[in-house]
mmCIF file of C-alpha atoms in Angstrom:
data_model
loop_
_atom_site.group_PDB
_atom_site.id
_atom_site.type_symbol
_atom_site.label_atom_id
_atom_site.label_comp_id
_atom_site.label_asym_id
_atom_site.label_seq_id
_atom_site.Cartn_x
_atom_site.Cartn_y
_atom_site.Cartn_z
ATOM 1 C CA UNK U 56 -124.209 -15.677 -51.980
ATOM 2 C CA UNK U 57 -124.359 -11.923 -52.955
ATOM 3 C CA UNK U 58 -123.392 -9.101 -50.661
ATOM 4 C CA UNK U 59 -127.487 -7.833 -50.927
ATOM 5 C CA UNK U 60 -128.410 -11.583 -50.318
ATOM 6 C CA UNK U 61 -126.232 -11.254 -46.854
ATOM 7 C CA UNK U 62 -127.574 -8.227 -46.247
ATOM 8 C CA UNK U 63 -131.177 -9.378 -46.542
ATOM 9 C CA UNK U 64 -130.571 -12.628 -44.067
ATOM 10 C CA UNK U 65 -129.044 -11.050 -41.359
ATOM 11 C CA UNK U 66 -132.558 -8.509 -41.323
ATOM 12 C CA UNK U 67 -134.606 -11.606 -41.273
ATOM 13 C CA UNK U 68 -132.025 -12.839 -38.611
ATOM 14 C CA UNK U 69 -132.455 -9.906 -36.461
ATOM 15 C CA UNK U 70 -135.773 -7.936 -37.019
ATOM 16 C CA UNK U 71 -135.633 -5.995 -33.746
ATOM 17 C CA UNK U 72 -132.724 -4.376 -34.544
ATOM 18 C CA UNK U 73 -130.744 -4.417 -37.980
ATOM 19 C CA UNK U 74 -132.988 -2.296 -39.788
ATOM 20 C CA UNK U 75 -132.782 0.623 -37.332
ATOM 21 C CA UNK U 76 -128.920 0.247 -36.608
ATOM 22 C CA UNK U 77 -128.497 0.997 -40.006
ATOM 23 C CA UNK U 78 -130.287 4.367 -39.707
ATOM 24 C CA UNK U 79 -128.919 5.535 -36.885
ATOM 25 C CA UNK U 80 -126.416 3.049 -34.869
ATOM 26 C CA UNK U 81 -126.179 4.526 -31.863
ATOM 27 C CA UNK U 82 -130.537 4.515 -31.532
ATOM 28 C CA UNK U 83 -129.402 0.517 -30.934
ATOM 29 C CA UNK U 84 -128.839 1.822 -27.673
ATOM 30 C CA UNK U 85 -132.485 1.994 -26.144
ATOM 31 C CA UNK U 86 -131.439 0.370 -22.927
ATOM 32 C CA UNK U 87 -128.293 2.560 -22.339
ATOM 33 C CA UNK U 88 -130.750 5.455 -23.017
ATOM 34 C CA UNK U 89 -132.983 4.921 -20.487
ATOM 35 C CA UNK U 90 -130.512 4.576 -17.890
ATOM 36 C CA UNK U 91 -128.817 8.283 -18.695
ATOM 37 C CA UNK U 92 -132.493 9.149 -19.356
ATOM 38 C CA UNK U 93 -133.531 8.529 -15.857
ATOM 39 C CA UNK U 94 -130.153 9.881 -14.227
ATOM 40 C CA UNK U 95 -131.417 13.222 -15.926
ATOM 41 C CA UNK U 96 -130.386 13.426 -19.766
ATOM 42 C CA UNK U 97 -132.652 15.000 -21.960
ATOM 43 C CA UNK U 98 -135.305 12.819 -24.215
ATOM 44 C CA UNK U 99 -133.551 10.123 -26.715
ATOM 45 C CA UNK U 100 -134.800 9.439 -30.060
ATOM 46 C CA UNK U 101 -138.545 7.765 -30.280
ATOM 47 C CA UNK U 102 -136.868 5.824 -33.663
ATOM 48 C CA UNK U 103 -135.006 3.891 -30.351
ATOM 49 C CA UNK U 104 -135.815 0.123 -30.864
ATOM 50 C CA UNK U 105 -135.336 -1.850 -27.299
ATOM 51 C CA UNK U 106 -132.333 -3.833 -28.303
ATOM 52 C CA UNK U 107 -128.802 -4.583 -26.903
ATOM 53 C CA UNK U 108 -125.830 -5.500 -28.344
ATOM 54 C CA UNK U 109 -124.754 -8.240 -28.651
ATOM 55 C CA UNK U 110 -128.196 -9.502 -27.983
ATOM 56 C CA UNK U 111 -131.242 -8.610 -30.046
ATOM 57 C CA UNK U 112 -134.964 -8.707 -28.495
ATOM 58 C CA UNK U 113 -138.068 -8.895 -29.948
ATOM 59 C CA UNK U 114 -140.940 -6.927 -28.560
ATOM 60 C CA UNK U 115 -143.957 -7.782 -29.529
ATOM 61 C CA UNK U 116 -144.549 -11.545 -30.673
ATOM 62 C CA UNK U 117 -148.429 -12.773 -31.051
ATOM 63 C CA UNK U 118 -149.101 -10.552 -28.467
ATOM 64 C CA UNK U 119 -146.853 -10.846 -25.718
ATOM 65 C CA UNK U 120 -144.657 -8.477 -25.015
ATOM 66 C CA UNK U 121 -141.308 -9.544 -23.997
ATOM 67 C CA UNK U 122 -139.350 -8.367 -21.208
ATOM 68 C CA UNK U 123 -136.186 -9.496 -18.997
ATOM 69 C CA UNK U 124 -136.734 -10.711 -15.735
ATOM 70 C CA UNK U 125 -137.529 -8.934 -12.519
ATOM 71 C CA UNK U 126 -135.838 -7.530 -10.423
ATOM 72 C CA UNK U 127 -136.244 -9.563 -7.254
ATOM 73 C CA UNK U 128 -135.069 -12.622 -9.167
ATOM 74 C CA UNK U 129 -132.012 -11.726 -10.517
ATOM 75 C CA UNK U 130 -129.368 -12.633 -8.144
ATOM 76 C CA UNK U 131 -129.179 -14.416 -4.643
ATOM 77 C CA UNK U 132 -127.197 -13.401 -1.929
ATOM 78 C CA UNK U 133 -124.314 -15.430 -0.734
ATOM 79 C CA UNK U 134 -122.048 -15.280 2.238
ATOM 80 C CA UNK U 135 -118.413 -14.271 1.894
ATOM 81 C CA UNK U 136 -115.804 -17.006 1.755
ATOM 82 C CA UNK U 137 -114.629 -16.518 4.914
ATOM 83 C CA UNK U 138 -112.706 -13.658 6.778
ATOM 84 C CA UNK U 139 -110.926 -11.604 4.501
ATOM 85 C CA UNK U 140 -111.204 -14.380 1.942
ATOM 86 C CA UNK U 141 -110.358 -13.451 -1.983
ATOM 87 C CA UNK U 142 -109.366 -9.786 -3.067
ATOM 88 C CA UNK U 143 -110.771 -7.042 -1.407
ATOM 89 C CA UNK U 144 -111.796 -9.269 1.712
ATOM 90 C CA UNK U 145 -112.122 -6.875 4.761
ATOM 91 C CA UNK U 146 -111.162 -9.005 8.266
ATOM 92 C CA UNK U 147 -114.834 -9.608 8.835
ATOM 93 C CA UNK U 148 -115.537 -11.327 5.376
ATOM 94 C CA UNK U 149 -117.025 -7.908 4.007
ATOM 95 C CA UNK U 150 -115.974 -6.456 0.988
ATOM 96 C CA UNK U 151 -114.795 -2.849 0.511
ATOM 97 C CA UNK U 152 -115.329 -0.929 -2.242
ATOM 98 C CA UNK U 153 -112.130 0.661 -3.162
ATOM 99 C CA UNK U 154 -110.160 -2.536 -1.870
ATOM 100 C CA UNK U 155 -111.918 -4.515 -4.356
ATOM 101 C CA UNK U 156 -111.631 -2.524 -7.368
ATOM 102 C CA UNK U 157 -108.338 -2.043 -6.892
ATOM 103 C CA UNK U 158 -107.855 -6.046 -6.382
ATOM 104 C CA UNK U 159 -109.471 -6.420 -9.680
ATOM 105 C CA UNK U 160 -107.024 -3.778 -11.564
ATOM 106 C CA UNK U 161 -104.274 -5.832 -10.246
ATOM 107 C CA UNK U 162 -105.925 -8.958 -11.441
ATOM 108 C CA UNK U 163 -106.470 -7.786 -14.716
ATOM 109 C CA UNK U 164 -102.827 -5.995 -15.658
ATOM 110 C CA UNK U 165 -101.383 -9.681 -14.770
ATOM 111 C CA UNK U 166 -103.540 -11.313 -17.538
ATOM 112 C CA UNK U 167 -101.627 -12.067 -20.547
ATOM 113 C CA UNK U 168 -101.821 -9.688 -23.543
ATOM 114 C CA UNK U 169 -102.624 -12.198 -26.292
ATOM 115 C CA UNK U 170 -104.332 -11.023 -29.574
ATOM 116 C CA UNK U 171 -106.107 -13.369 -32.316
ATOM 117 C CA UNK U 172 -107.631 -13.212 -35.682
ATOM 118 C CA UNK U 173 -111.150 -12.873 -34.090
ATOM 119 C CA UNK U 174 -112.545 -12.288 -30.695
ATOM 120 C CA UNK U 175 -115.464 -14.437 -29.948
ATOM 121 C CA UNK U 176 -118.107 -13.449 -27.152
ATOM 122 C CA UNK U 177 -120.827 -15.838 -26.079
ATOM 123 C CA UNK U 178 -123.773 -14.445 -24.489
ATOM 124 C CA UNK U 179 -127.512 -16.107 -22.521
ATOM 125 C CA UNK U 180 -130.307 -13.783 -22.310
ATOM 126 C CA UNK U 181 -133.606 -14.134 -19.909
ATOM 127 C CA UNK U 182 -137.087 -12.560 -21.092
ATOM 128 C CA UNK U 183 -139.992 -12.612 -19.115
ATOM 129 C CA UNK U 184 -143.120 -13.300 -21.374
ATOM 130 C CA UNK U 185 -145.423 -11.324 -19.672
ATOM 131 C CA UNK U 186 -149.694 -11.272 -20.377
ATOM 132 C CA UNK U 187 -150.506 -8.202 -22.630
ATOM 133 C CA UNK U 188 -151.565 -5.238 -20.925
ATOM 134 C CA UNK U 189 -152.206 -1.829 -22.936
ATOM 135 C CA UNK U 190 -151.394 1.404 -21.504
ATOM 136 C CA UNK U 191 -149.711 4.555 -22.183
ATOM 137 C CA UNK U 192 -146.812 3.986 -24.820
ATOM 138 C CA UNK U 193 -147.823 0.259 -25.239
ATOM 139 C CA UNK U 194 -149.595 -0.253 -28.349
ATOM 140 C CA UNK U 195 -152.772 -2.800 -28.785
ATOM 141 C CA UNK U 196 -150.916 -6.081 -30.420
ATOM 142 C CA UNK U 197 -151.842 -6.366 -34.216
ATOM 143 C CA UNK U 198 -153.417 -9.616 -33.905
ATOM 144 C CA UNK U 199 -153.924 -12.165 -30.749
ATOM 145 C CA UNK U 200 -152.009 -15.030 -30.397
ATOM 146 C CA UNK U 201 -154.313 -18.524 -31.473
ATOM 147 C CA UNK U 202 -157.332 -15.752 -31.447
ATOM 148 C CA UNK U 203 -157.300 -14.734 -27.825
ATOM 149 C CA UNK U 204 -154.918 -12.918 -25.229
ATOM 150 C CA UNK U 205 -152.160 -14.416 -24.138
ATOM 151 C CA UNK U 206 -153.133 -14.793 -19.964
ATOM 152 C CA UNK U 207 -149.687 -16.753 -18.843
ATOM 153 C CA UNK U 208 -146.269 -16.047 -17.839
ATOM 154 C CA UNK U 209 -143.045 -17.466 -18.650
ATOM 155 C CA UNK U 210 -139.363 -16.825 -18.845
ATOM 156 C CA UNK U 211 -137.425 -17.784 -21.716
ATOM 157 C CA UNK U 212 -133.691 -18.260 -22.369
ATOM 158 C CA UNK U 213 -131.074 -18.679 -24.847
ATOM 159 C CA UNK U 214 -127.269 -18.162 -25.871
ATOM 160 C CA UNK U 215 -126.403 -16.500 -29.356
ATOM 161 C CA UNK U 216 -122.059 -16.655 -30.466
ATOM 162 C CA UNK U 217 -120.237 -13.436 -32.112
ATOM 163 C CA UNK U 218 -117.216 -13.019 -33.803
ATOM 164 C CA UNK U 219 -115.612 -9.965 -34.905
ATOM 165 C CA UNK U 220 -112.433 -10.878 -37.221
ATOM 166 C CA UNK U 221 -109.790 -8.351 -38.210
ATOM 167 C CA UNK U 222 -108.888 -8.730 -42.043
ATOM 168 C CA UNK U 223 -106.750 -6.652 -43.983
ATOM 169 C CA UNK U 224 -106.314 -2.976 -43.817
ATOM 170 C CA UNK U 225 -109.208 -1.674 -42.097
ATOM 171 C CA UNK U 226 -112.021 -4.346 -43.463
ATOM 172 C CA UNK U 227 -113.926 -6.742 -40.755
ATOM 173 C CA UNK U 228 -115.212 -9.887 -41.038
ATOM 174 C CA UNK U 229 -118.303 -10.433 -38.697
ATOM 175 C CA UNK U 230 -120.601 -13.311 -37.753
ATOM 176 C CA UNK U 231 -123.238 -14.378 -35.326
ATOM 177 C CA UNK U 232 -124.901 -18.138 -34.706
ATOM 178 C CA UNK U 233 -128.019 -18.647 -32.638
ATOM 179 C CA UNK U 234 -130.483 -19.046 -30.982
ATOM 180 C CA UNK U 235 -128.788 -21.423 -28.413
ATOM 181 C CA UNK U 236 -129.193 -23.932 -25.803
ATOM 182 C CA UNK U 237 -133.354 -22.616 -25.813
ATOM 183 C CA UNK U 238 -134.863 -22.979 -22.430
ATOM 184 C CA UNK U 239 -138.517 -22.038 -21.186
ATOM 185 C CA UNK U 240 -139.875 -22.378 -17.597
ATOM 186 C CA UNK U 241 -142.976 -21.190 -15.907
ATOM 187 C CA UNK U 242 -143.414 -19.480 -12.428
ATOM 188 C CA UNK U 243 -146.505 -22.216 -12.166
ATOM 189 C CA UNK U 244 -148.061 -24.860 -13.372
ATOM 190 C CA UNK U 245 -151.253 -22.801 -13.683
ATOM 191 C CA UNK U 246 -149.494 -20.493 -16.365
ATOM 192 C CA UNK U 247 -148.061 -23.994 -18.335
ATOM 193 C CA UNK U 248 -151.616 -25.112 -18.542
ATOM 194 C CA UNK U 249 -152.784 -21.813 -20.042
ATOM 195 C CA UNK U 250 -149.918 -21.932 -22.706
ATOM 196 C CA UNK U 251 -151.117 -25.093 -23.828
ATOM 197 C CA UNK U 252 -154.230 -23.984 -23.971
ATOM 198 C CA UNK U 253 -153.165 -21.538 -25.978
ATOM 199 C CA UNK U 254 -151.688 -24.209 -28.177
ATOM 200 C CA UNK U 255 -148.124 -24.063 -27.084
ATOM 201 C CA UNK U 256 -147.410 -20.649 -29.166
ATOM 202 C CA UNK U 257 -143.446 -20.471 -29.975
ATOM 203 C CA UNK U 258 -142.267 -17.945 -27.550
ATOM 204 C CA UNK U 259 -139.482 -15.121 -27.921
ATOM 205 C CA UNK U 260 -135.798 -16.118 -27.453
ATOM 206 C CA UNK U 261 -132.529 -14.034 -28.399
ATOM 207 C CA UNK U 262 -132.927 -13.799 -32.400
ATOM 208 C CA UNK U 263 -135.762 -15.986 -33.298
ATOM 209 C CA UNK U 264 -138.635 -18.161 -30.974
ATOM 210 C CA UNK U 265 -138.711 -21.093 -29.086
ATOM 211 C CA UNK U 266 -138.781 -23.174 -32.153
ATOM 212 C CA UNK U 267 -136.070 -21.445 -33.990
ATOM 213 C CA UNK U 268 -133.156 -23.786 -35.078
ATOM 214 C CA UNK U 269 -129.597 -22.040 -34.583
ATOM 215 C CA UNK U 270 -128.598 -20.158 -37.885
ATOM 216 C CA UNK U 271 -125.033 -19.212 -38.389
ATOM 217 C CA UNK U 272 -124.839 -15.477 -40.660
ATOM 218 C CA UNK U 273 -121.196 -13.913 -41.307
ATOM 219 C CA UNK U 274 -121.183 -10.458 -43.120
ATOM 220 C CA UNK U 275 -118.304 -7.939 -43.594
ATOM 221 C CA UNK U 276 -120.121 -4.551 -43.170
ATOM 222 C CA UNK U 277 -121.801 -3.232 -40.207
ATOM 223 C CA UNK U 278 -119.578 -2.596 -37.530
ATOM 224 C CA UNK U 279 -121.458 -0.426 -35.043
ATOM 225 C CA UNK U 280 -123.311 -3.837 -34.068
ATOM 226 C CA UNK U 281 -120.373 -4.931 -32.180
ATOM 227 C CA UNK U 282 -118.578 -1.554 -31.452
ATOM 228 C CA UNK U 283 -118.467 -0.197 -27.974
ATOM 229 C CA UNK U 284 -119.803 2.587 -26.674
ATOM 230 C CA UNK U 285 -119.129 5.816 -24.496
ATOM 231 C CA UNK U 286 -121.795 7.928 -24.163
ATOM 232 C CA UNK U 287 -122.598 8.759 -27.186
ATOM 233 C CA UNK U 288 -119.525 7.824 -29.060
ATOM 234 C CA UNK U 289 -118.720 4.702 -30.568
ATOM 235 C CA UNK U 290 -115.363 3.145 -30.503
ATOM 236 C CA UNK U 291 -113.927 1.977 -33.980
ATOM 237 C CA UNK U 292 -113.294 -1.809 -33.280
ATOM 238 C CA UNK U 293 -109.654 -1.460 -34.820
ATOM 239 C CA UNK U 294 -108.755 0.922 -32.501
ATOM 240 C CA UNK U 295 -109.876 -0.753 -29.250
ATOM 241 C CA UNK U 296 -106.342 -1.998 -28.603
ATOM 242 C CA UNK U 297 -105.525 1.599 -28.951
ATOM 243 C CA UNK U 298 -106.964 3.069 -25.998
ATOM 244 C CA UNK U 299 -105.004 4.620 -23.401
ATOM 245 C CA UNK U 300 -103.044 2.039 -20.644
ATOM 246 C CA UNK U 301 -102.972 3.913 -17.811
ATOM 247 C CA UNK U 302 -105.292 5.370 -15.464
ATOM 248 C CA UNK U 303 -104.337 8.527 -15.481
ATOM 249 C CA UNK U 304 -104.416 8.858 -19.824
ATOM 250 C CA UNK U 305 -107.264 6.821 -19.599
ATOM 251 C CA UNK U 306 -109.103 9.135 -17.139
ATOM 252 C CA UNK U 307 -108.616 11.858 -19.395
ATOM 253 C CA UNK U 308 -109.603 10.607 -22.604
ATOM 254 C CA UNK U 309 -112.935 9.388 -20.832
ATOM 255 C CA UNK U 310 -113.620 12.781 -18.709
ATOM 256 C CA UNK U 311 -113.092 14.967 -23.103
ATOM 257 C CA UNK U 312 -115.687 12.634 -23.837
ATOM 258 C CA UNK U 313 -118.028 13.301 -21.262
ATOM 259 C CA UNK U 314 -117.238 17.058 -21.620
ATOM 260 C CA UNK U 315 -118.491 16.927 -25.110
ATOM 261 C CA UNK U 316 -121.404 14.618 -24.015
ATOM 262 C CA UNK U 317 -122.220 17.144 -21.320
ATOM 263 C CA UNK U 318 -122.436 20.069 -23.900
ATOM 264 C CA UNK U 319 -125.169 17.718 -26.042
ATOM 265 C CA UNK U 320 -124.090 14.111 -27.404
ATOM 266 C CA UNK U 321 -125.236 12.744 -30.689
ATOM 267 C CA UNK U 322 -129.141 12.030 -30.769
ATOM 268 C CA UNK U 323 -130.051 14.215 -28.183
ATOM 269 C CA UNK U 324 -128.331 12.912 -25.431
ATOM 270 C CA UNK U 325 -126.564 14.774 -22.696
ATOM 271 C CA UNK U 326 -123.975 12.959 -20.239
ATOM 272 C CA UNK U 327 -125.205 12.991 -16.544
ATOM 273 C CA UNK U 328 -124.159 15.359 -13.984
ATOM 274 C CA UNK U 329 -121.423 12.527 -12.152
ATOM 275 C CA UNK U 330 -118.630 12.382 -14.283
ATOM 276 C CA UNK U 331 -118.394 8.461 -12.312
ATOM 277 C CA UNK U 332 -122.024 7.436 -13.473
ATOM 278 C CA UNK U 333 -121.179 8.343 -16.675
ATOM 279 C CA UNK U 334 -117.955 5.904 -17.310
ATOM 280 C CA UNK U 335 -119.781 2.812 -15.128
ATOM 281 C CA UNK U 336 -122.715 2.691 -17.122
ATOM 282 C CA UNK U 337 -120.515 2.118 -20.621
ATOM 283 C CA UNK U 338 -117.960 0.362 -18.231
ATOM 284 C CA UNK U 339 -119.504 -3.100 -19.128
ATOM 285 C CA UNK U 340 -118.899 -2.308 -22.889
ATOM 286 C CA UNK U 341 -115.298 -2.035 -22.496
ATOM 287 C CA UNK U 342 -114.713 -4.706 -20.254
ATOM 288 C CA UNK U 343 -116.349 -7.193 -23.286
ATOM 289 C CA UNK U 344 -114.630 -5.761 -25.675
ATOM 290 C CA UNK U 345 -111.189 -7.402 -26.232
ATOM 291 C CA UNK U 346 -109.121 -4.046 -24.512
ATOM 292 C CA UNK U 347 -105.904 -4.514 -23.353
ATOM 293 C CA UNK U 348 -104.822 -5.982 -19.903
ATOM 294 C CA UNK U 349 -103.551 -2.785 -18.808
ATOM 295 C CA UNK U 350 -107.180 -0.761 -20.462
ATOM 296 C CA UNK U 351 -108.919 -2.886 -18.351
ATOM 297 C CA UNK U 352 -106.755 -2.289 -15.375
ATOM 298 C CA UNK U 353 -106.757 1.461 -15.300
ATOM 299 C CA UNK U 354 -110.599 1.162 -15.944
ATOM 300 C CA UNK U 355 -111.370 -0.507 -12.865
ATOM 301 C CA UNK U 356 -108.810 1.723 -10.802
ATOM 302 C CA UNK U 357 -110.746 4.884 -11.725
ATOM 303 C CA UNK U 358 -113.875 3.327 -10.765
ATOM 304 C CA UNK U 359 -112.505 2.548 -7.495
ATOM 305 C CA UNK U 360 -111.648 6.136 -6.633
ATOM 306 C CA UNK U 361 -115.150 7.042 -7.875
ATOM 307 C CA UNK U 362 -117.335 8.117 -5.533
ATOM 308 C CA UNK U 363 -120.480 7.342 -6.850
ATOM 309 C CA UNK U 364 -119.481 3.089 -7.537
ATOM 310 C CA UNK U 365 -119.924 1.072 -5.003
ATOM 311 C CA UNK U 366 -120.013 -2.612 -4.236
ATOM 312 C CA UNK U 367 -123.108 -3.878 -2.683
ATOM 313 C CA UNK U 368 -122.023 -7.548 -1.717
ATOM 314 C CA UNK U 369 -121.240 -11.263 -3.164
ATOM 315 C CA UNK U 370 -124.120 -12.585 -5.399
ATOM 316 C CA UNK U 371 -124.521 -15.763 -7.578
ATOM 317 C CA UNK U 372 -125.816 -15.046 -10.992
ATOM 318 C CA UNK U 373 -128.555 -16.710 -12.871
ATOM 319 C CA UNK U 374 -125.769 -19.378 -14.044
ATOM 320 C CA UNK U 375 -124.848 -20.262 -10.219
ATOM 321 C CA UNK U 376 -121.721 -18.538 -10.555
ATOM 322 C CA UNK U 377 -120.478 -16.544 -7.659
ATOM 323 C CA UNK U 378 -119.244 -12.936 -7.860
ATOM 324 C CA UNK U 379 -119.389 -9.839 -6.568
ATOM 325 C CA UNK U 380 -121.920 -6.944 -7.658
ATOM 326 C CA UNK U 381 -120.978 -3.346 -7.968
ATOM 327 C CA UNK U 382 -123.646 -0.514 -8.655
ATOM 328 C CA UNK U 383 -123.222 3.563 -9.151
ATOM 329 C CA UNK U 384 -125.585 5.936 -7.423
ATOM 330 C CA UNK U 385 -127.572 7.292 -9.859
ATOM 331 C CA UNK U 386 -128.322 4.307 -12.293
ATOM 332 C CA UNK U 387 -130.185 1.615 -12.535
ATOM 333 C CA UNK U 388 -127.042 -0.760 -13.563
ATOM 334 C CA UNK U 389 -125.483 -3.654 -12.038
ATOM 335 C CA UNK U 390 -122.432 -5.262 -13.173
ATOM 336 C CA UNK U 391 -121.063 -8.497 -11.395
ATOM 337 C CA UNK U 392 -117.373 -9.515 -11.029
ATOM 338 C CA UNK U 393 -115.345 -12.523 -10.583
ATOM 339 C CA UNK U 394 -113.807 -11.890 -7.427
ATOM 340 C CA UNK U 395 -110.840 -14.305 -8.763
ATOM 341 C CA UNK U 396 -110.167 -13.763 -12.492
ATOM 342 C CA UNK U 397 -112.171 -9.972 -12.668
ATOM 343 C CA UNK U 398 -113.588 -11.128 -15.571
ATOM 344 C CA UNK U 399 -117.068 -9.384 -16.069
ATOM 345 C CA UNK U 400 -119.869 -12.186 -15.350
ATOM 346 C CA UNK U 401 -122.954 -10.458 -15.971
ATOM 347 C CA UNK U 402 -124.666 -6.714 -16.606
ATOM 348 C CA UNK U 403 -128.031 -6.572 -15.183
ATOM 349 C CA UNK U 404 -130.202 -3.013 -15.998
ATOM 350 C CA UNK U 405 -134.078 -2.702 -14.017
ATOM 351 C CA UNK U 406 -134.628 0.723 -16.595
ATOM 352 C CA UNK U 407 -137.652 -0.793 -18.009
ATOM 353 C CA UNK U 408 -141.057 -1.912 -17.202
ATOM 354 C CA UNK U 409 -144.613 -1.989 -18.464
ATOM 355 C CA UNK U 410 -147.848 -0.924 -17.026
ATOM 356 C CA UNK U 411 -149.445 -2.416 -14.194
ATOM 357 C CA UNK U 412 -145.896 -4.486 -13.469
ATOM 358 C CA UNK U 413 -143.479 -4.398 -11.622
ATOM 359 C CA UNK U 414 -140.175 -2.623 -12.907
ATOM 360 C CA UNK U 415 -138.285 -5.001 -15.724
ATOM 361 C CA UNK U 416 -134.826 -5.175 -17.146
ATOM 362 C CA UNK U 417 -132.553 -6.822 -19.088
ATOM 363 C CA UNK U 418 -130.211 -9.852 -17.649
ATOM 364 C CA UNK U 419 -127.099 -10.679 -19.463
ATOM 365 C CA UNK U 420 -125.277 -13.548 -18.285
ATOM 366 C CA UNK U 421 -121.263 -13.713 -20.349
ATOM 367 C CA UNK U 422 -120.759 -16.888 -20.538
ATOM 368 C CA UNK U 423 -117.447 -16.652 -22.996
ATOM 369 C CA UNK U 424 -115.391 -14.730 -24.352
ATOM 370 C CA UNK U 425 -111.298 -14.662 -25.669
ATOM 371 C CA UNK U 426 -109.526 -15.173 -29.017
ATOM 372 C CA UNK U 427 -109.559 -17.333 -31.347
ATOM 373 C CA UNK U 428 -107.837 -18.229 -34.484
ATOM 374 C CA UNK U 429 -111.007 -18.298 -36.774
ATOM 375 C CA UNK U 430 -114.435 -17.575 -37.203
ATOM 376 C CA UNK U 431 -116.759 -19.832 -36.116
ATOM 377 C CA UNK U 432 -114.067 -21.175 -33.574
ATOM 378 C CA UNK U 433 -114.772 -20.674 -30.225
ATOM 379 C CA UNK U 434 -112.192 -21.464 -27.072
ATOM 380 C CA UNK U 435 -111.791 -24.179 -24.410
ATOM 381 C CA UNK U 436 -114.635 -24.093 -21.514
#
C-alpha cells in the first residue's frame, strides 16, 4: 500500500481528529484547552476539534452528541486499608498529600529502566450518548437519526492499542488497532426501549461505532499524535528519554517553559497564573509517556511540594481498581494513582458540558502500557 493510501485510511480511521492535527497539532488539544481556559488563559483556537490523544471522539453521530460521563459517576469512594496502610498512610488511615507524593517518587526511581523497540499504551474510553439539545455553540444535527430525535441515553465504551516504534535515525514507526472490547449500557430500561425504537442506531465508541470491527493502521509520519505535551510545547518523542532526572533540573526546565507560556504560548494560549497548575495538568502526559524512572520520580516530587496539588482520598476507578486521586486548585483535572506501583490509572477532566446538562468530561481509564519488542506486540497482563 502507498504512503497516500496510508495516509487516506488512517483519516477514515479517525475523522474527529487527523485532519485537524495535521493543520495545527497542538489544536488536538481541545480538552487541555479548556482546562487552562477556565483557570484564566486567554481564548484557544475555534479550529479546536474535541479530541484527546491517544483517544479520538466523535461529536456528532446521527444526532447525538457524544460526551464522557458525569461527574458524579466517575469514581466511588473507598476506605483506606487500614491505619497507616500503603505509602503515604497517616496513623489514622488518611492520606497526606506531600507523604504520598513523595511515596510515589520513591516508588517510581526503584522501577527498572528498561527500553524496547516500541512502547505500547492501551487505553478504554466512556461517552455518554446524551439526547440532542441545541443551544448556544451547539449546532442543529445535519440530519436525525432513523428520521426523528434521538430521546435516550446511554454510555458507551471501548479500548483502542498504540504503538510508537523507534527506527533508524530519527524516523518512527506508528500504529493504532481498535475499537476494542465495545460495551453499551443504559441508565434504564426506559432509554433501551427508546433505542430500539429508534432501530438500534450504531452508537459512538473510541474510533468508529458500536458496530465497528477493530482495524489495525501503522503509518510512519505524524508524530504529534502521540507526542506529549507541556503547555503549549510538544515534546519530540526521541527525546523523551532525554528529559532532565532530577527534580531540581527538571523543575527548571518545566518553570522556562511556563515562562515562555506565560508571555503567550503557541495558538493563543497563555500558561495560568500557578506555576503548580500548570505542570499537573500536562503531568498525566508525561507519566504515559515512556520517561525515565528517575523523570518520573522528580515529577511527582515537585508536585508534592506544590502547593496547589492535593490528594483528595482513595477511589476505585471505573475498572474496580483502587487508587488514590490527586487534584490541583484551579483545574478541573483528576489524575488517580496506584498507591503500590505509582503507575498512573486513570485522568478524569469535568471541562465540558452541553446545555441544559449537567457538567461532562472525559474518563480515561490506562489499562496498559510498557515495552515491547514489536509492533503489534503488546505485554503480559
Amino acid at each position: 500500500m502507498k504512503q497516500d493510501e496510508i495516509d487516506n485510511l488512517i483519516v477514515a480511521l479517525k475523522p474527529a481528529a487527523v485532519a485537524d492535527l495535521a493543520e495545527d497539532a497542538y489544536a488536538r488539544r481541545a480538552d487541555v484547552a479548556q482546562v487552562r481556559a477556565r483557570a484564566g488563559a486567554s481564548a484557544v483556537n475555534p479550529r479546536v476539534v474535541p479530541a484527546r490523544r491517544p483517544v479520538r471522539r466523535l461529536a456528532l453521530a446521527g444526532g447525538v452528541t457524544a460526551v464522557a460521563a458525569a461527574a458524579t459517576a466517575l469514581a466511588v469512594a473507598i476506605p483506606s486499608d487500614g491505619p497507616g496502610a500503603g505509602p503515604g498512610g497517616g496513623q489514622d488511615g488518611t492520606l497526606d498529600t506531600r507523604t504520598f507524593l513523595l511515596a510515589s517518587a520513591k516508588t517510581a526511581a526503584e522501577q527498572p529502566a528498561t527500553r524496547g523497540a516500541c512502547w505500547y499504551k492501551r487505553t478504554r474510553m466512556w461517552q455518554d450518548i446524551l439526547p440532542f439539545k441545541p443551544g448556544p455553540g451547539v449546532p442543529t444535527p445535519a440530519r436525525k437519526s432513523m428520521g426523528r430525535s434521538q430521546n435516550f441515553q446511554a454510555r458507551t465504551a471501548s479500548s483502542v492499542e498504540d504503538w510508537a516504534c523507534a527506527q533508524s535515525g530519527t524516523r518512527m514507526r506508528f500504529g493504532t488497532n481498535g475499537p476494542l472490547d465495545i460495551k453499551v449500557t443504559f441508565p434504564t430500561k426506559k432509554d433501551e426501549a427508546a433505542w430500539k425504537a429508534a432501530g438500534s442506531p450504531p452508537l459512538d465508541v473510541n474510533d468508529g461505532t458500536t458496530v465497528s470491527k477493530p482495524r489495525m493502521v501503522t503509518y510512519s509520519k505524524g508524530s504529534h499524535l502521540v507526542n506529549p505535551v507541556i503547555g503549549s510545547h510538544e515534546i519530540e518523542w526521541k527525546t523523551i528519554a532525554k528529559l532532565p532526572a532530577t527534580d531540581g533540573a527538571l523543575e527548571s526546565y518545566l518553570r522556562r517553559l511556563w515562562q515562555q507560556d506565560r508571555r503567550g504560548g503557541a495558538h493563543g494560549y497563555t500558561a495560568p497564573a500557578d506555576f503548580g497548575e500548570y505542570v499537573f495538568v500536562s503531568a498525566w502526559d508525561l507519566f504515559m509517556a515512556p520517561t525515565t524512572p528517575d523523570t518520573r520520580a522528580a515529577l511527582y516530587r515537585i508536585l508534592a511540594r506544590t502547593p496547589s496539588v492535593r490528594v483528595t482520598g482513595q477511589i476505585k476507578d471505573r475498572l474496580g481498581r483502587p487508587g488514590v486521586a490527586v487534584t490541583a486548585q484551579g483545574t478541573s483535572v483528576r489524575l488517580v494513582v496506584d498507591r503500590k506501583s505509582a503507575q498512573l490509572l486513570d485522568f478524569e477532566d469535568r471541562s465540558s458540558a452541553l446545555p441544559g446538562k449537567p457538567a461532562g468530561g472525559e474518563y480515561l481509564a490506562f489499562e496498559s502500557q510498557g515495552w515491547v519488542n514489536k509492533l503489534g506486540a503488546a505485554p503480559a497482563r
